[in-house]
PDB file of C-alpha atoms in Angstrom:
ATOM      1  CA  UNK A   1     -47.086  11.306-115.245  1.00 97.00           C
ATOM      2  CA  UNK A   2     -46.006  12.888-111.875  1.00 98.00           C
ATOM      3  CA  UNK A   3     -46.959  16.454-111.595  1.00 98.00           C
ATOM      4  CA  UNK A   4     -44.286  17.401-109.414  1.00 98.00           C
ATOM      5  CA  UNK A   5     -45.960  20.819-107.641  1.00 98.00           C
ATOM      6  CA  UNK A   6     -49.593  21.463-107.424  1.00 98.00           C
ATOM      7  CA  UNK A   7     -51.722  23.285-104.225  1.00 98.00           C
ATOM      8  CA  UNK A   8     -54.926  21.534-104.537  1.00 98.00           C
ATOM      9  CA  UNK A   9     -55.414  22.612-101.172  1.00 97.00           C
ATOM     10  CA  UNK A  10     -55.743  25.961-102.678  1.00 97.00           C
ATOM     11  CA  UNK A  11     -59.561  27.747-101.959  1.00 96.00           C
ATOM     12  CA  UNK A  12     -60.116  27.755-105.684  1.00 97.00           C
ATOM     13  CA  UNK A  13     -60.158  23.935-105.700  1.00 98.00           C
ATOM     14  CA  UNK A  14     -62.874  24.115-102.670  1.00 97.00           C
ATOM     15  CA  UNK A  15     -65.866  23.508-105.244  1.00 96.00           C
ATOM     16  CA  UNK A  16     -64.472  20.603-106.898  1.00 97.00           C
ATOM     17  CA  UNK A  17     -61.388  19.238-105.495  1.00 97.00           C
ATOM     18  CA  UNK A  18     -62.357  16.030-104.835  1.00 95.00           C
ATOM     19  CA  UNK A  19     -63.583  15.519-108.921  1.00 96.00           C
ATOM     20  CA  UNK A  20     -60.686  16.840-110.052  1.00 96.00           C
ATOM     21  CA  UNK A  21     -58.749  14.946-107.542  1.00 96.00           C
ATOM     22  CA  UNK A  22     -60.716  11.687-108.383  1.00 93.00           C
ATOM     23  CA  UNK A  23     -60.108  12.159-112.438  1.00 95.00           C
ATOM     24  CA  UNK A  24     -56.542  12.489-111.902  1.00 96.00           C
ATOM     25  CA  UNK A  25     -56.152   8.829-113.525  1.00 91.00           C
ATOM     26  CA  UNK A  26     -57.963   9.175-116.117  1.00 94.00           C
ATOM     27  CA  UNK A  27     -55.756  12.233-117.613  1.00 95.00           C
ATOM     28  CA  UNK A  28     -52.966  10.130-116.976  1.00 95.00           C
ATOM     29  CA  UNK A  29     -51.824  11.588-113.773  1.00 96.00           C
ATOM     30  CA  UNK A  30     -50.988   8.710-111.603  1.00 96.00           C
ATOM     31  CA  UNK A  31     -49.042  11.364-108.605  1.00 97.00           C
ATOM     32  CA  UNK A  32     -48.877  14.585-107.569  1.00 97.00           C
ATOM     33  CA  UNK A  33     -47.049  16.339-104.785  1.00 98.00           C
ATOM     34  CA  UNK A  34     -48.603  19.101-102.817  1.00 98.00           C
ATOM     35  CA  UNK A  35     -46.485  21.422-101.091  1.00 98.00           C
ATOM     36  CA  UNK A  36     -47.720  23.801 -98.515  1.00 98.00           C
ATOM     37  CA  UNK A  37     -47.089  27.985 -98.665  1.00 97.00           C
ATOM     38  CA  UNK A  38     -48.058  28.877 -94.419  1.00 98.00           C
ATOM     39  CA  UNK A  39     -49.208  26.460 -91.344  1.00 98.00           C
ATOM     40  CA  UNK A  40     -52.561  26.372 -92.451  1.00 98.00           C
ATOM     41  CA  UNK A  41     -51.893  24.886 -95.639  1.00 98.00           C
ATOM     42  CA  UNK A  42     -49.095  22.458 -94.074  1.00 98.00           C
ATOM     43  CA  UNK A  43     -52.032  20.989 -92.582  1.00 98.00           C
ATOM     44  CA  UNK A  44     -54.597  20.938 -95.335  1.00 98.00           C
ATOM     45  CA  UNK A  45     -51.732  18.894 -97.145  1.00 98.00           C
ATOM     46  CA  UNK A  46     -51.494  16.451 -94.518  1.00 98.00           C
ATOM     47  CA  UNK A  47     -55.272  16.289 -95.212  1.00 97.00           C
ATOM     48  CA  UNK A  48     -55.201  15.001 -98.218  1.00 97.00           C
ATOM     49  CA  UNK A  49     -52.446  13.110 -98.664  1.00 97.00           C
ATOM     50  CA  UNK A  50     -53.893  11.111 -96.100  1.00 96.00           C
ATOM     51  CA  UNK A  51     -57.015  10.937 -97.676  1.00 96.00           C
ATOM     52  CA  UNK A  52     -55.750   9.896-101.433  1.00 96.00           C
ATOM     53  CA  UNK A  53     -52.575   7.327-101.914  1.00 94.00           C
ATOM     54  CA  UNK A  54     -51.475   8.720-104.689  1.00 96.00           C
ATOM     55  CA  UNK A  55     -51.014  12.370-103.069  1.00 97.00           C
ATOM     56  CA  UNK A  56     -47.764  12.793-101.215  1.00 98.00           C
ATOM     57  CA  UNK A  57     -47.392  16.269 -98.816  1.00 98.00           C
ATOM     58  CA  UNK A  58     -44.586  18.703 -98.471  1.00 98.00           C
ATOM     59  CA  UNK A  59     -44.862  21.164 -95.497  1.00 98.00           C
ATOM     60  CA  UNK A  60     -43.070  24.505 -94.743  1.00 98.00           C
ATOM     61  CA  UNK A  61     -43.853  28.281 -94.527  1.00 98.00           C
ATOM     62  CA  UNK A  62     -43.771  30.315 -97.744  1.00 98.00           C
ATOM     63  CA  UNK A  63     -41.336  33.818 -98.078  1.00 98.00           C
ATOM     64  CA  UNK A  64     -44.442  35.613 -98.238  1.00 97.00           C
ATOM     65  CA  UNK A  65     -45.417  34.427 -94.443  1.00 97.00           C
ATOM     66  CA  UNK A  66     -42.157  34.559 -92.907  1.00 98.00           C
ATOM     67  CA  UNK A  67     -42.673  37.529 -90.688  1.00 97.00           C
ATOM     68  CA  UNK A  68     -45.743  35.519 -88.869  1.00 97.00           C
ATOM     69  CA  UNK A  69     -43.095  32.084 -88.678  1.00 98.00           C
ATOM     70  CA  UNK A  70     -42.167  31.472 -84.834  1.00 97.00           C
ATOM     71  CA  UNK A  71     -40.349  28.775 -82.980  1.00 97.00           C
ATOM     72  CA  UNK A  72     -43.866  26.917 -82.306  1.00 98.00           C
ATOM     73  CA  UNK A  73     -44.943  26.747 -86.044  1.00 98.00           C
ATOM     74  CA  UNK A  74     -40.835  25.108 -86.710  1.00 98.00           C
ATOM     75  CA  UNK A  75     -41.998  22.359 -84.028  1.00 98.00           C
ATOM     76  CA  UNK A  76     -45.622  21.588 -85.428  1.00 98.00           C
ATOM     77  CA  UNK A  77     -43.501  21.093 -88.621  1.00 98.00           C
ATOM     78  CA  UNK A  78     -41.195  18.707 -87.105  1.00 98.00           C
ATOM     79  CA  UNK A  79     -43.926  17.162 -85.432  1.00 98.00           C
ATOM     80  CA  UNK A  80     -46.053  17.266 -88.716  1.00 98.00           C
ATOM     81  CA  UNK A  81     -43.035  15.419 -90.630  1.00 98.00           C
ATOM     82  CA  UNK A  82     -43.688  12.408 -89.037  1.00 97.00           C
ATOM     83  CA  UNK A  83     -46.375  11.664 -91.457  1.00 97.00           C
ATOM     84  CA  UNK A  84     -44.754   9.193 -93.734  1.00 96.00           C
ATOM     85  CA  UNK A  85     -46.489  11.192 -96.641  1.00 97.00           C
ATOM     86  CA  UNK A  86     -44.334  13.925 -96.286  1.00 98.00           C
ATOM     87  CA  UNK A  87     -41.599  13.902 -98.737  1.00 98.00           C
ATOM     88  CA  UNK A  88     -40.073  17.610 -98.221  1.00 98.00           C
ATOM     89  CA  UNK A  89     -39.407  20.556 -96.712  1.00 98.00           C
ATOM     90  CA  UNK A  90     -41.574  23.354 -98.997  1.00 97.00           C
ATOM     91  CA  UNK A  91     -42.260  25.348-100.518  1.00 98.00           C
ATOM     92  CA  UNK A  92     -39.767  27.870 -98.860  1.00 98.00           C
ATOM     93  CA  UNK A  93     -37.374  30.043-100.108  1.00 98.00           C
ATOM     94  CA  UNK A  94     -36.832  33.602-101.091  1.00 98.00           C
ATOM     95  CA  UNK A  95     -38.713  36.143-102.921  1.00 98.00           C
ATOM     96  CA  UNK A  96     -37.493  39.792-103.456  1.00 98.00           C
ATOM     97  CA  UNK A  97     -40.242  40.663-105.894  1.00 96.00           C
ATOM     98  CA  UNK A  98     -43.016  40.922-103.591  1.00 96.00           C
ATOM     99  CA  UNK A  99     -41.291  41.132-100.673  1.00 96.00           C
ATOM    100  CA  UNK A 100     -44.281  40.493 -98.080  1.00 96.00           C
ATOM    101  CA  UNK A 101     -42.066  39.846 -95.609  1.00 97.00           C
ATOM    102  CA  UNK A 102     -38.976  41.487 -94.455  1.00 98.00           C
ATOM    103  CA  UNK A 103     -35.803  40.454 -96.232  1.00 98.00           C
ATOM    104  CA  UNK A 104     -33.803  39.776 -93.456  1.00 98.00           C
ATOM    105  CA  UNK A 105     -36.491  37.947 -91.364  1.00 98.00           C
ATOM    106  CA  UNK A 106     -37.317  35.951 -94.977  1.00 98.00           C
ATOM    107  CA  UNK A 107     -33.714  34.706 -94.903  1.00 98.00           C
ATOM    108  CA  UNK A 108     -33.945  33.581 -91.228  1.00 98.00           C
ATOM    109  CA  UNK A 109     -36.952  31.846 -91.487  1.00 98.00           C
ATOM    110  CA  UNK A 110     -35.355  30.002 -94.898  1.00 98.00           C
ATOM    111  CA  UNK A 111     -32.500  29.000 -92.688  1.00 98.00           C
ATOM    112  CA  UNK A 112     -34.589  27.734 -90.156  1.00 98.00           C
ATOM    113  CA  UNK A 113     -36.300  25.735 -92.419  1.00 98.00           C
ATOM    114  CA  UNK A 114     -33.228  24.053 -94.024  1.00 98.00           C
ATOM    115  CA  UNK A 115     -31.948  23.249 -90.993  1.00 98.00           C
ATOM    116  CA  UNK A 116     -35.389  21.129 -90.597  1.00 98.00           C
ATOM    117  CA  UNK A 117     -35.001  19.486 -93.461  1.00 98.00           C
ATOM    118  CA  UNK A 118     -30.915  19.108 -92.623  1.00 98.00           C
ATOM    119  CA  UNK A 119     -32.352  17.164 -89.407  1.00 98.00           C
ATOM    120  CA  UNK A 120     -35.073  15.100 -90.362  1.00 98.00           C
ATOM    121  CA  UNK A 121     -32.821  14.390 -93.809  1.00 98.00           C
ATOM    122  CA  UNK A 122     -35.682  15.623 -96.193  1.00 98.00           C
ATOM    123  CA  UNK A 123     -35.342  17.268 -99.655  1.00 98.00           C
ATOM    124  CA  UNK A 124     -36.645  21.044-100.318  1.00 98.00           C
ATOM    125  CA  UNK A 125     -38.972  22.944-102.409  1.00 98.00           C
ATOM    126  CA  UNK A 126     -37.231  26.073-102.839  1.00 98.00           C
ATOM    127  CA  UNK A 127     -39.481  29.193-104.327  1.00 98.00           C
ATOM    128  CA  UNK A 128     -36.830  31.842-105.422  1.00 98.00           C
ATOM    129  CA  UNK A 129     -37.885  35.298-107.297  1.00 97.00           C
ATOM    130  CA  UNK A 130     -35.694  37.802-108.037  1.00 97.00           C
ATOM    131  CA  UNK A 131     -33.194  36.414-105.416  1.00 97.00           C
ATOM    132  CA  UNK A 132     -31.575  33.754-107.420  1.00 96.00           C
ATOM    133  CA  UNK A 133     -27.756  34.704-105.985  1.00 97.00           C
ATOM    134  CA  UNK A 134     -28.709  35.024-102.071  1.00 98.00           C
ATOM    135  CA  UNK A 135     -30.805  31.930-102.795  1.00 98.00           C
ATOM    136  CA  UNK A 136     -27.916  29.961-103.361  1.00 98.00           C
ATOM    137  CA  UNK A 137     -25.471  31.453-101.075  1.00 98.00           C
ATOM    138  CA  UNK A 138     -27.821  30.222 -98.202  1.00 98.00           C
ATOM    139  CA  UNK A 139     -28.034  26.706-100.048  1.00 98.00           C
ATOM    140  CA  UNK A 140     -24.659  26.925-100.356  1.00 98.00           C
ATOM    141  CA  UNK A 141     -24.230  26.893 -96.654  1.00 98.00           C
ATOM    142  CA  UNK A 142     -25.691  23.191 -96.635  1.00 98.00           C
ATOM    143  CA  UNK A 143     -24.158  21.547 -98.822  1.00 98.00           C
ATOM    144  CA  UNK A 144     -23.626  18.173 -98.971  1.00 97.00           C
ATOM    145  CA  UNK A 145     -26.262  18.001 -96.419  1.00 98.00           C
ATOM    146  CA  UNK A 146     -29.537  18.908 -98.144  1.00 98.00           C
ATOM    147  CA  UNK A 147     -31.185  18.707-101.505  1.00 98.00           C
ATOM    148  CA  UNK A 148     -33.665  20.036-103.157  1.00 98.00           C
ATOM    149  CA  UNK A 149     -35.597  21.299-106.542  1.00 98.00           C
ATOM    150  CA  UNK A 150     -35.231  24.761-108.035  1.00 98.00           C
ATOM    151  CA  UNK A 151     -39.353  24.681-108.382  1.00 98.00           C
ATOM    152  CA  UNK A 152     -40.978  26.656-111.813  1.00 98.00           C
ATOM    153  CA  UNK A 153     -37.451  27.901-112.802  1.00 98.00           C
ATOM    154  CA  UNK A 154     -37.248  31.133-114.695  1.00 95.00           C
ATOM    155  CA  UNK A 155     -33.160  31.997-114.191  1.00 95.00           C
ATOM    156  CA  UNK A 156     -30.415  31.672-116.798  1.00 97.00           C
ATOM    157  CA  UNK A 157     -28.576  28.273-117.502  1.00 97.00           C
ATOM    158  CA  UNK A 158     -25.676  29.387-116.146  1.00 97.00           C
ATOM    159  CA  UNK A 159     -27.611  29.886-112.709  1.00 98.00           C
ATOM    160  CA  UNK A 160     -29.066  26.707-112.844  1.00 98.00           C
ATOM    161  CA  UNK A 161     -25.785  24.977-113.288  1.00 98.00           C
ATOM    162  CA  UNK A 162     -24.612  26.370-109.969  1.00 98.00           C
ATOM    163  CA  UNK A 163     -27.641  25.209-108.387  1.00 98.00           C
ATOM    164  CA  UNK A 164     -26.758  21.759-109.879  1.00 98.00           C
ATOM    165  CA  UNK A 165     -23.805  21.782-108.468  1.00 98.00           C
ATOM    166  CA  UNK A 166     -25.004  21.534-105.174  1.00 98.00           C
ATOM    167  CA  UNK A 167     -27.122  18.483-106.134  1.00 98.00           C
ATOM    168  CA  UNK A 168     -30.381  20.116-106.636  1.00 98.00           C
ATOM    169  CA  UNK A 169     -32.757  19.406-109.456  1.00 98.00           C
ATOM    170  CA  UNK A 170     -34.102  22.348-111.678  1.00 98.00           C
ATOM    171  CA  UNK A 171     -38.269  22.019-112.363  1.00 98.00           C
ATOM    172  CA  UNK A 172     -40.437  23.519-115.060  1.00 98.00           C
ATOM    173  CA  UNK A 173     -44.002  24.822-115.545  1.00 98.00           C
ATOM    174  CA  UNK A 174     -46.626  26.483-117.046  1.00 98.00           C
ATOM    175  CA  UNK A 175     -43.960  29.462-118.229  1.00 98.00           C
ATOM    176  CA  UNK A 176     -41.971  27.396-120.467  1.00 98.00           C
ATOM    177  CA  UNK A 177     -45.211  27.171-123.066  1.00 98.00           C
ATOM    178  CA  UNK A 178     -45.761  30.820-122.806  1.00 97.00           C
ATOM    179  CA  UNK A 179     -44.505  32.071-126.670  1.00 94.00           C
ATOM    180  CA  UNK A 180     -42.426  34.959-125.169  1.00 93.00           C
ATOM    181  CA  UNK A 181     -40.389  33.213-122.511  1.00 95.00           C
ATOM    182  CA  UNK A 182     -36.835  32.958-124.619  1.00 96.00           C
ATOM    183  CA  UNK A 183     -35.088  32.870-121.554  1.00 95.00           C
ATOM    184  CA  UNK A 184     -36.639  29.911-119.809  1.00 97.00           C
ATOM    185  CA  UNK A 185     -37.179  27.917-123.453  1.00 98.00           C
ATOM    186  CA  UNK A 186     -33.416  28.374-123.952  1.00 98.00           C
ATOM    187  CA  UNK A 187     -33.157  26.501-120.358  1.00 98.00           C
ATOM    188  CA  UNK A 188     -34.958  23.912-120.609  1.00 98.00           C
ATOM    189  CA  UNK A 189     -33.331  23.109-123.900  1.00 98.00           C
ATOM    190  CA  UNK A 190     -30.101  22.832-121.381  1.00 98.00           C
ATOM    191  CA  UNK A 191     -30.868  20.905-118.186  1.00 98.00           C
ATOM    192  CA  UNK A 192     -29.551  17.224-118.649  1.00 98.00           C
ATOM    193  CA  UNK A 193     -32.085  14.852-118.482  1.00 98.00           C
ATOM    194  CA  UNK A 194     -31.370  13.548-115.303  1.00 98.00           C
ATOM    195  CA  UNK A 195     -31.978  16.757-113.724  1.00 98.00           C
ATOM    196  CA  UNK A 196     -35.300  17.791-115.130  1.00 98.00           C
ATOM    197  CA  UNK A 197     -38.120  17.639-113.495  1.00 98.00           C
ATOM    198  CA  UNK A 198     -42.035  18.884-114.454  1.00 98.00           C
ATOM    199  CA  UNK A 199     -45.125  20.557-112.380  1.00 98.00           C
ATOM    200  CA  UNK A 200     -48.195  22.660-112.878  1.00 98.00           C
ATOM    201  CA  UNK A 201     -48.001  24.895-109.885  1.00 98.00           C
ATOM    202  CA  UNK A 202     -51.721  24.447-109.907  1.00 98.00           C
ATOM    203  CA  UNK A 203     -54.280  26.822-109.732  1.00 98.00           C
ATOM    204  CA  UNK A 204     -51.332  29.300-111.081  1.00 96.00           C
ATOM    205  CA  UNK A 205     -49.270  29.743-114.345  1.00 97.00           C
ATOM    206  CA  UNK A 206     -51.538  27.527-116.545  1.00 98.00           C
ATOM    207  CA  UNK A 207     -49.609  26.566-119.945  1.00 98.00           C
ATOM    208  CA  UNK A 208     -50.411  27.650-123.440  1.00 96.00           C
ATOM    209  CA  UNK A 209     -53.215  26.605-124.449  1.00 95.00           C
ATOM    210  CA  UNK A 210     -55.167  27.003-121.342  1.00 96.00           C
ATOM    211  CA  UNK A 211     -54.014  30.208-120.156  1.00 94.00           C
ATOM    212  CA  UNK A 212     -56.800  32.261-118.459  1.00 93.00           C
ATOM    213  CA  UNK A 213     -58.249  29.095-117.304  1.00 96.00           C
ATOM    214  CA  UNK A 214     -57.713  27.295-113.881  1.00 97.00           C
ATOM    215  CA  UNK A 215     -54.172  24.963-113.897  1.00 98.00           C
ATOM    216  CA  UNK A 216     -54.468  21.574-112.989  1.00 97.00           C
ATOM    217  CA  UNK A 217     -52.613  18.874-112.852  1.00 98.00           C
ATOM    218  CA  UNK A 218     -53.828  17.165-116.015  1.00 97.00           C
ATOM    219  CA  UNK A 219     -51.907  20.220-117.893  1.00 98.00           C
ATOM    220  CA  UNK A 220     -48.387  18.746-116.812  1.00 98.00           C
ATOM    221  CA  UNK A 221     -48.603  17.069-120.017  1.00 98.00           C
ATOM    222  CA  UNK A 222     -48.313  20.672-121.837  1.00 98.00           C
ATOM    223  CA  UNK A 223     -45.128  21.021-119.841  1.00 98.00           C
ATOM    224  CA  UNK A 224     -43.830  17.866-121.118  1.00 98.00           C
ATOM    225  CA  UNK A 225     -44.828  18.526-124.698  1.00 98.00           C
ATOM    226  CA  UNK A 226     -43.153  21.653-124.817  1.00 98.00           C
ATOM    227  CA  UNK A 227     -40.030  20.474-123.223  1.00 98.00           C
ATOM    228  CA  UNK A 228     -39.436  17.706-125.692  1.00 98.00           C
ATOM    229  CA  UNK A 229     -40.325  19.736-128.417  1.00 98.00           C
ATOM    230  CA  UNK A 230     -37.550  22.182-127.691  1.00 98.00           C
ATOM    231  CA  UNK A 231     -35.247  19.115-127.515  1.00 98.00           C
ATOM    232  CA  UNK A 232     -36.260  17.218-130.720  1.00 98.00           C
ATOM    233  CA  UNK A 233     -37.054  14.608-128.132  1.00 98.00           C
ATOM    234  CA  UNK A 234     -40.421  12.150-127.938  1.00 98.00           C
ATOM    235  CA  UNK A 235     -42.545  13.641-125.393  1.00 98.00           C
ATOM    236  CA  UNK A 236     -42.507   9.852-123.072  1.00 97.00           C
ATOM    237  CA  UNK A 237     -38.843  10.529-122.474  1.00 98.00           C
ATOM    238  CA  UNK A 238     -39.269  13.811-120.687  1.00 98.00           C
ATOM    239  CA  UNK A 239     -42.490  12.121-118.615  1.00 98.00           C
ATOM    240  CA  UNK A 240     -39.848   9.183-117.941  1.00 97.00           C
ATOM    241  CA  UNK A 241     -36.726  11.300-116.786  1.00 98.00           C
ATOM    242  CA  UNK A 242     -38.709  13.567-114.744  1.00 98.00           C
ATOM    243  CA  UNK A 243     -40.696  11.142-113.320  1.00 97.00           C
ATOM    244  CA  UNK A 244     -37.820   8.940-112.592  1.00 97.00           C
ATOM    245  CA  UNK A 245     -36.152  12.227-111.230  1.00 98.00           C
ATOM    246  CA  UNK A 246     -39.140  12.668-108.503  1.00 98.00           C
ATOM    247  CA  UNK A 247     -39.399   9.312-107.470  1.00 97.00           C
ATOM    248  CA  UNK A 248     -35.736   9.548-106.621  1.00 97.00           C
ATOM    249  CA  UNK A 249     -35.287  12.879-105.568  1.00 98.00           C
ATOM    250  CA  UNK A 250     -38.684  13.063-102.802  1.00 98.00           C
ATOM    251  CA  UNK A 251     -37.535   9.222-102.163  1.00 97.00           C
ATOM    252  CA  UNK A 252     -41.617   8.227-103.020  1.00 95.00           C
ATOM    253  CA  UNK A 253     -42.039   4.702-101.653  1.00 79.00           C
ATOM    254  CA  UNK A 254     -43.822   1.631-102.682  1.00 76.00           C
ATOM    255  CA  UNK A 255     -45.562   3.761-106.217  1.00 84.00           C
ATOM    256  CA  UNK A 256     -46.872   1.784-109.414  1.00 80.00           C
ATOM    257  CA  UNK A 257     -47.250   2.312-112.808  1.00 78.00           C
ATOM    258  CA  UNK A 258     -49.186   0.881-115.228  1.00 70.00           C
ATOM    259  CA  UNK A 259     -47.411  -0.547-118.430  1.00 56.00           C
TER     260      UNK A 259
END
């Protein structure tokens, strides 16, 4: 499996990362991406994905942070994506629920950052709550010229098909397990195969059964499970597709699996 979205580099891995890290394997996790939320944690990526093969980095500045983002921290990103383990721009975004930052300085900084990605021809990680339209409208604006994934998507079908439209891929998580979420169930039921991808968003959103405990990667398989279940599918072909989906989509170079 490829889990798709995890922050390992989150401070409630700091007892343990490197075991849970190092057991990966064994619960059949052979990659994982790791996508940064501020500066700091653009560099703690960089940190391990150095460290471990089979970790590959995205960097960026979260909605939350965007009133701190200035011109310097958009150049120690470009500077940071020369890394070949840096696959994307992300996480970045919108997010109208919190609102931590200023909506008009959140969409700035969003357009700054997709205008990185537009120049050093990387994919995105785009975080959007409750701002699914604006989201697009500012995707909108590039496209043709960047892609991306919709990452733990909660909207409607009919959203996501707009968001296809532009070329971008539409990921699930922990939420689709949860026994009350009709709305993102009736989604996943929808997104062709060739679209789909799956994450844990690890240390959040852990999937039924876990919930209340710690997520991890090794709970992408719950994802999986679910997904195919709600699809009459076997659960391998929704490992496959979104596998095959990330290695394409985050272009992930010279990876193995075993038979």
């Amino acid at each position: 499996m490829i889990d798709s979205h995890a922050h390992l580099d989150d401070r409630k891995f700091n007892y343990d990362r490197d075991l849970i890290i190092k057991d990966l394997y064994n619960n059949y996790v052979a990659y994982y991406i790791n996508p940064a939320s501020d500066m700091e944690s653009s560099k703690n990526t960089l940190e391990l994905s150095s460290k471990y093969d089979f970790i590959f980095s995205a960097i960026g500045v979260h909605p939350h942070e965007a009133e701190s983002f200035t011109d310097e921290n958009l150049e120690e990103l470009r500077q940071m994506a020369k890394n070949e383990k840096v696959v994307a721009i992300g996480e970045i975004g919108l997010d109208y629920y919190y609102d931590n930052s200023p909506r008009e300085i959140q969409r700035e900084v969003f357009r700054k950052q997709m205008n990185l990605a537009k120049e050093l021809g990387l994919p995105v990680i785009i975080h959007s709550r409750d701002a699914y339209g604006e989201t697009f409208d500012i995707l909108n604006e590039f496209k043709g010229e960047v892609i991306g994934v919709m990452h733990c998507y909660s909207g409607s079908i009919e959203m996501a098909k707009r968001y296809m439209s532009l070329g971008y891929y539409i990921s699930f998580a922990g939420p689709v397990t949860f026994k009350n979420a009709k709305n993102v169930k009736d989604t996943a039921k929808q997104i062709p195969l060739d679209r789909l991808l799956i994450e844990t968003d690890s240390p959040y959103l852990t999937p039924t059964p876990n919930r209340g405990k710690r997520n991890e990667p090794k709970y992408v398989k719950y994802v999986a499970e679910t997904i195919a279940q709600l699809r009459n599918l076997e659960t391998d072909e929704i490992i496959e597709a979104s596998r095959e989906n990330t290695i394409k989509l985050f272009n992930l170079k010279g990876i193995k699996f075993d038979d």
